[in-house]
């Protein structure tokens, strides 16, 4: 496959070049990634949150190893949810939830996420 010059120009205008903060390290993401590999128990807010999301998706979340510089779609979505919730951007928050979840699942994820957010904010 040959790459057309216009494709190179389009790639240079990719959103990640416009928003470099979306590529920066985020300690919340590393904590979420770490919880997957630890036996923290079902009572832990982050474990409950991950289990709730994975139950709603009916599949495991695609999470990289802690410290990995790449971000999966699931990880970007989780960080966007956390950011919208912390900024009280309800329109964006509801859009993010409802873009991937049905109403009942979105409500369960919201409840678990608010508990996880409180735990994260107290420690980071």
mmCIF file with all atom_site columns, C-alpha atoms in Angstrom:
data_model
loop_
_atom_site.group_PDB
_atom_site.id
_atom_site.type_symbol
_atom_site.label_atom_id
_atom_site.label_alt_id
_atom_site.label_comp_id
_atom_site.label_asym_id
_atom_site.label_entity_id
_atom_site.label_seq_id
_atom_site.pdbx_PDB_ins_code
_atom_site.Cartn_x
_atom_site.Cartn_y
_atom_site.Cartn_z
_atom_site.occupancy
_atom_site.B_iso_or_equiv
_atom_site.pdbx_formal_charge
_atom_site.auth_seq_id
_atom_site.auth_comp_id
_atom_site.auth_asym_id
_atom_site.auth_atom_id
_atom_site.pdbx_PDB_model_num
ATOM 1   C CA . UNK A 1 1   ? 0.000   0.000  0.000  1.00 0.00 ? 1   UNK A CA 1
ATOM 2   C CA . UNK A 1 2   ? 1.357   3.390  -0.916 1.00 0.00 ? 2   UNK A CA 1
ATOM 3   C CA . UNK A 1 3   ? 0.771   6.381  1.300  1.00 0.00 ? 3   UNK A CA 1
ATOM 4   C CA . UNK A 1 4   ? -0.610  9.378  -0.487 1.00 0.00 ? 4   UNK A CA 1
ATOM 5   C CA . UNK A 1 5   ? 0.866   12.779 0.468  1.00 0.00 ? 5   UNK A CA 1
ATOM 6   C CA . UNK A 1 6   ? -2.594  13.922 1.560  1.00 0.00 ? 6   UNK A CA 1
ATOM 7   C CA . UNK A 1 7   ? -2.718  11.034 4.053  1.00 0.00 ? 7   UNK A CA 1
ATOM 8   C CA . UNK A 1 8   ? 0.510   12.265 5.638  1.00 0.00 ? 8   UNK A CA 1
ATOM 9   C CA . UNK A 1 9   ? -0.976  15.756 5.971  1.00 0.00 ? 9   UNK A CA 1
ATOM 10  C CA . UNK A 1 10  ? -4.126  14.311 7.546  1.00 0.00 ? 10  UNK A CA 1
ATOM 11  C CA . UNK A 1 11  ? -2.039  12.287 10.004 1.00 0.00 ? 11  UNK A CA 1
ATOM 12  C CA . UNK A 1 12  ? -0.107  15.409 11.004 1.00 0.00 ? 12  UNK A CA 1
ATOM 13  C CA . UNK A 1 13  ? -3.405  17.035 11.923 1.00 0.00 ? 13  UNK A CA 1
ATOM 14  C CA . UNK A 1 14  ? -4.437  14.139 14.164 1.00 0.00 ? 14  UNK A CA 1
ATOM 15  C CA . UNK A 1 15  ? -6.199  15.146 17.393 1.00 0.00 ? 15  UNK A CA 1
ATOM 16  C CA . UNK A 1 16  ? -3.355  13.844 19.571 1.00 0.00 ? 16  UNK A CA 1
ATOM 17  C CA . UNK A 1 17  ? -1.092  16.566 18.153 1.00 0.00 ? 17  UNK A CA 1
ATOM 18  C CA . UNK A 1 18  ? -3.685  19.189 19.045 1.00 0.00 ? 18  UNK A CA 1
ATOM 19  C CA . UNK A 1 19  ? -4.203  17.884 22.603 1.00 0.00 ? 19  UNK A CA 1
ATOM 20  C CA . UNK A 1 20  ? -0.842  16.693 23.979 1.00 0.00 ? 20  UNK A CA 1
ATOM 21  C CA . UNK A 1 21  ? -2.252  16.512 27.517 1.00 0.00 ? 21  UNK A CA 1
ATOM 22  C CA . UNK A 1 22  ? -4.199  13.438 26.419 1.00 0.00 ? 22  UNK A CA 1
ATOM 23  C CA . UNK A 1 23  ? -0.880  11.611 25.999 1.00 0.00 ? 23  UNK A CA 1
ATOM 24  C CA . UNK A 1 24  ? 0.626   12.682 29.326 1.00 0.00 ? 24  UNK A CA 1
ATOM 25  C CA . UNK A 1 25  ? 0.994   10.252 32.208 1.00 0.00 ? 25  UNK A CA 1
ATOM 26  C CA . UNK A 1 26  ? -1.988  10.145 34.523 1.00 0.00 ? 26  UNK A CA 1
ATOM 27  C CA . UNK A 1 27  ? -1.563  8.624  37.998 1.00 0.00 ? 27  UNK A CA 1
ATOM 28  C CA . UNK A 1 28  ? -5.261  7.684  38.092 1.00 0.00 ? 28  UNK A CA 1
ATOM 29  C CA . UNK A 1 29  ? -4.746  5.433  35.093 1.00 0.00 ? 29  UNK A CA 1
ATOM 30  C CA . UNK A 1 30  ? -1.764  3.660  36.631 1.00 0.00 ? 30  UNK A CA 1
ATOM 31  C CA . UNK A 1 31  ? -3.730  3.047  39.829 1.00 0.00 ? 31  UNK A CA 1
ATOM 32  C CA . UNK A 1 32  ? -6.658  1.627  37.849 1.00 0.00 ? 32  UNK A CA 1
ATOM 33  C CA . UNK A 1 33  ? -4.271  -0.540 35.823 1.00 0.00 ? 33  UNK A CA 1
ATOM 34  C CA . UNK A 1 34  ? -2.574  -1.759 39.017 1.00 0.00 ? 34  UNK A CA 1
ATOM 35  C CA . UNK A 1 35  ? -5.832  -2.782 40.663 1.00 0.00 ? 35  UNK A CA 1
ATOM 36  C CA . UNK A 1 36  ? -6.379  -5.315 37.876 1.00 0.00 ? 36  UNK A CA 1
ATOM 37  C CA . UNK A 1 37  ? -3.243  -7.234 38.879 1.00 0.00 ? 37  UNK A CA 1
ATOM 38  C CA . UNK A 1 38  ? -3.742  -7.039 42.640 1.00 0.00 ? 38  UNK A CA 1
ATOM 39  C CA . UNK A 1 39  ? -6.023  -8.995 44.941 1.00 0.00 ? 39  UNK A CA 1
ATOM 40  C CA . UNK A 1 40  ? -7.676  -6.012 46.625 1.00 0.00 ? 40  UNK A CA 1
ATOM 41  C CA . UNK A 1 41  ? -11.024 -7.735 47.147 1.00 0.00 ? 41  UNK A CA 1
ATOM 42  C CA . UNK A 1 42  ? -14.527 -6.965 45.932 1.00 0.00 ? 42  UNK A CA 1
ATOM 43  C CA . UNK A 1 43  ? -15.040 -4.410 48.690 1.00 0.00 ? 43  UNK A CA 1
ATOM 44  C CA . UNK A 1 44  ? -12.455 -2.037 47.218 1.00 0.00 ? 44  UNK A CA 1
ATOM 45  C CA . UNK A 1 45  ? -14.080 0.911  45.367 1.00 0.00 ? 45  UNK A CA 1
ATOM 46  C CA . UNK A 1 46  ? -11.851 0.576  42.291 1.00 0.00 ? 46  UNK A CA 1
ATOM 47  C CA . UNK A 1 47  ? -12.406 -3.168 42.057 1.00 0.00 ? 47  UNK A CA 1
ATOM 48  C CA . UNK A 1 48  ? -16.188 -2.661 42.339 1.00 0.00 ? 48  UNK A CA 1
ATOM 49  C CA . UNK A 1 49  ? -16.025 0.015  39.651 1.00 0.00 ? 49  UNK A CA 1
ATOM 50  C CA . UNK A 1 50  ? -14.030 -2.160 37.235 1.00 0.00 ? 50  UNK A CA 1
ATOM 51  C CA . UNK A 1 51  ? -16.332 -5.126 37.885 1.00 0.00 ? 51  UNK A CA 1
ATOM 52  C CA . UNK A 1 52  ? -19.407 -2.956 37.274 1.00 0.00 ? 52  UNK A CA 1
ATOM 53  C CA . UNK A 1 53  ? -18.055 -1.600 33.981 1.00 0.00 ? 53  UNK A CA 1
ATOM 54  C CA . UNK A 1 54  ? -16.932 -5.021 32.806 1.00 0.00 ? 54  UNK A CA 1
ATOM 55  C CA . UNK A 1 55  ? -20.324 -6.461 33.728 1.00 0.00 ? 55  UNK A CA 1
ATOM 56  C CA . UNK A 1 56  ? -22.052 -3.737 31.721 1.00 0.00 ? 56  UNK A CA 1
ATOM 57  C CA . UNK A 1 57  ? -19.767 -4.356 28.724 1.00 0.00 ? 57  UNK A CA 1
ATOM 58  C CA . UNK A 1 58  ? -19.993 -8.134 29.178 1.00 0.00 ? 58  UNK A CA 1
ATOM 59  C CA . UNK A 1 59  ? -16.239 -8.295 28.570 1.00 0.00 ? 59  UNK A CA 1
ATOM 60  C CA . UNK A 1 60  ? -13.013 -7.368 30.359 1.00 0.00 ? 60  UNK A CA 1
ATOM 61  C CA . UNK A 1 61  ? -11.745 -3.832 29.950 1.00 0.00 ? 61  UNK A CA 1
ATOM 62  C CA . UNK A 1 62  ? -8.758  -3.437 27.668 1.00 0.00 ? 62  UNK A CA 1
ATOM 63  C CA . UNK A 1 63  ? -6.151  -2.117 30.121 1.00 0.00 ? 63  UNK A CA 1
ATOM 64  C CA . UNK A 1 64  ? -2.411  -1.872 29.536 1.00 0.00 ? 64  UNK A CA 1
ATOM 65  C CA . UNK A 1 65  ? 0.213   -2.660 32.148 1.00 0.00 ? 65  UNK A CA 1
ATOM 66  C CA . UNK A 1 66  ? 1.029   0.078  34.693 1.00 0.00 ? 66  UNK A CA 1
ATOM 67  C CA . UNK A 1 67  ? 3.595   2.512  33.309 1.00 0.00 ? 67  UNK A CA 1
ATOM 68  C CA . UNK A 1 68  ? 2.814   1.691  29.674 1.00 0.00 ? 68  UNK A CA 1
ATOM 69  C CA . UNK A 1 69  ? 2.828   4.847  27.546 1.00 0.00 ? 69  UNK A CA 1
ATOM 70  C CA . UNK A 1 70  ? 0.008   3.734  25.275 1.00 0.00 ? 70  UNK A CA 1
ATOM 71  C CA . UNK A 1 71  ? -3.684  4.123  26.012 1.00 0.00 ? 71  UNK A CA 1
ATOM 72  C CA . UNK A 1 72  ? -6.459  1.909  24.831 1.00 0.00 ? 72  UNK A CA 1
ATOM 73  C CA . UNK A 1 73  ? -9.881  3.200  23.869 1.00 0.00 ? 73  UNK A CA 1
ATOM 74  C CA . UNK A 1 74  ? -11.271 1.847  27.158 1.00 0.00 ? 74  UNK A CA 1
ATOM 75  C CA . UNK A 1 75  ? -8.581  3.698  29.130 1.00 0.00 ? 75  UNK A CA 1
ATOM 76  C CA . UNK A 1 76  ? -9.216  6.984  27.318 1.00 0.00 ? 76  UNK A CA 1
ATOM 77  C CA . UNK A 1 77  ? -12.932 6.557  27.972 1.00 0.00 ? 77  UNK A CA 1
ATOM 78  C CA . UNK A 1 78  ? -12.350 5.877  31.702 1.00 0.00 ? 78  UNK A CA 1
ATOM 79  C CA . UNK A 1 79  ? -10.097 8.927  32.043 1.00 0.00 ? 79  UNK A CA 1
ATOM 80  C CA . UNK A 1 80  ? -12.594 11.106 30.181 1.00 0.00 ? 80  UNK A CA 1
ATOM 81  C CA . UNK A 1 81  ? -15.333 9.918  32.565 1.00 0.00 ? 81  UNK A CA 1
ATOM 82  C CA . UNK A 1 82  ? -13.189 10.710 35.604 1.00 0.00 ? 82  UNK A CA 1
ATOM 83  C CA . UNK A 1 83  ? -12.277 14.123 34.200 1.00 0.00 ? 83  UNK A CA 1
ATOM 84  C CA . UNK A 1 84  ? -15.871 15.045 33.323 1.00 0.00 ? 84  UNK A CA 1
ATOM 85  C CA . UNK A 1 85  ? -17.029 13.971 36.782 1.00 0.00 ? 85  UNK A CA 1
ATOM 86  C CA . UNK A 1 86  ? -14.301 15.940 38.569 1.00 0.00 ? 86  UNK A CA 1
ATOM 87  C CA . UNK A 1 87  ? -15.048 19.054 36.478 1.00 0.00 ? 87  UNK A CA 1
ATOM 88  C CA . UNK A 1 88  ? -18.795 18.584 37.002 1.00 0.00 ? 88  UNK A CA 1
ATOM 89  C CA . UNK A 1 89  ? -19.275 18.697 33.234 1.00 0.00 ? 89  UNK A CA 1
ATOM 90  C CA . UNK A 1 90  ? -22.593 16.866 33.341 1.00 0.00 ? 90  UNK A CA 1
ATOM 91  C CA . UNK A 1 91  ? -23.322 17.115 29.622 1.00 0.00 ? 91  UNK A CA 1
ATOM 92  C CA . UNK A 1 92  ? -20.042 15.491 28.649 1.00 0.00 ? 92  UNK A CA 1
ATOM 93  C CA . UNK A 1 93  ? -20.288 13.008 31.518 1.00 0.00 ? 93  UNK A CA 1
ATOM 94  C CA . UNK A 1 94  ? -23.765 11.860 30.490 1.00 0.00 ? 94  UNK A CA 1
ATOM 95  C CA . UNK A 1 95  ? -22.709 11.660 26.855 1.00 0.00 ? 95  UNK A CA 1
ATOM 96  C CA . UNK A 1 96  ? -19.721 9.476  27.740 1.00 0.00 ? 96  UNK A CA 1
ATOM 97  C CA . UNK A 1 97  ? -21.825 7.163  29.875 1.00 0.00 ? 97  UNK A CA 1
ATOM 98  C CA . UNK A 1 98  ? -24.728 6.860  27.449 1.00 0.00 ? 98  UNK A CA 1
ATOM 99  C CA . UNK A 1 99  ? -22.531 6.538  24.367 1.00 0.00 ? 99  UNK A CA 1
ATOM 100 C CA . UNK A 1 100 ? -21.477 3.081  25.538 1.00 0.00 ? 100 UNK A CA 1
ATOM 101 C CA . UNK A 1 101 ? -24.054 1.996  28.120 1.00 0.00 ? 101 UNK A CA 1
ATOM 102 C CA . UNK A 1 102 ? -27.797 1.523  28.389 1.00 0.00 ? 102 UNK A CA 1
ATOM 103 C CA . UNK A 1 103 ? -29.649 3.542  31.050 1.00 0.00 ? 103 UNK A CA 1
ATOM 104 C CA . UNK A 1 104 ? -29.633 0.903  33.819 1.00 0.00 ? 104 UNK A CA 1
ATOM 105 C CA . UNK A 1 105 ? -25.984 0.021  33.298 1.00 0.00 ? 105 UNK A CA 1
ATOM 106 C CA . UNK A 1 106 ? -25.049 3.722  33.141 1.00 0.00 ? 106 UNK A CA 1
ATOM 107 C CA . UNK A 1 107 ? -26.703 4.276  36.531 1.00 0.00 ? 107 UNK A CA 1
ATOM 108 C CA . UNK A 1 108 ? -24.787 1.366  38.083 1.00 0.00 ? 108 UNK A CA 1
ATOM 109 C CA . UNK A 1 109 ? -21.502 2.564  36.584 1.00 0.00 ? 109 UNK A CA 1
ATOM 110 C CA . UNK A 1 110 ? -22.183 6.118  37.795 1.00 0.00 ? 110 UNK A CA 1
ATOM 111 C CA . UNK A 1 111 ? -22.722 4.931  41.363 1.00 0.00 ? 111 UNK A CA 1
ATOM 112 C CA . UNK A 1 112 ? -19.545 2.806  41.329 1.00 0.00 ? 112 UNK A CA 1
ATOM 113 C CA . UNK A 1 113 ? -17.555 5.576  39.633 1.00 0.00 ? 113 UNK A CA 1
ATOM 114 C CA . UNK A 1 114 ? -18.490 8.216  42.210 1.00 0.00 ? 114 UNK A CA 1
ATOM 115 C CA . UNK A 1 115 ? -17.233 5.930  44.976 1.00 0.00 ? 115 UNK A CA 1
ATOM 116 C CA . UNK A 1 116 ? -14.021 5.192  43.064 1.00 0.00 ? 116 UNK A CA 1
ATOM 117 C CA . UNK A 1 117 ? -13.507 8.920  42.355 1.00 0.00 ? 117 UNK A CA 1
ATOM 118 C CA . UNK A 1 118 ? -13.760 9.752  46.066 1.00 0.00 ? 118 UNK A CA 1
ATOM 119 C CA . UNK A 1 119 ? -11.197 7.040  46.876 1.00 0.00 ? 119 UNK A CA 1
ATOM 120 C CA . UNK A 1 120 ? -8.818  8.238  44.141 1.00 0.00 ? 120 UNK A CA 1
ATOM 121 C CA . UNK A 1 121 ? -9.129  11.924 45.054 1.00 0.00 ? 121 UNK A CA 1
ATOM 122 C CA . UNK A 1 122 ? -8.326  11.187 48.704 1.00 0.00 ? 122 UNK A CA 1
ATOM 123 C CA . UNK A 1 123 ? -5.106  9.416  47.747 1.00 0.00 ? 123 UNK A CA 1
ATOM 124 C CA . UNK A 1 124 ? -3.719  11.274 44.757 1.00 0.00 ? 124 UNK A CA 1
#
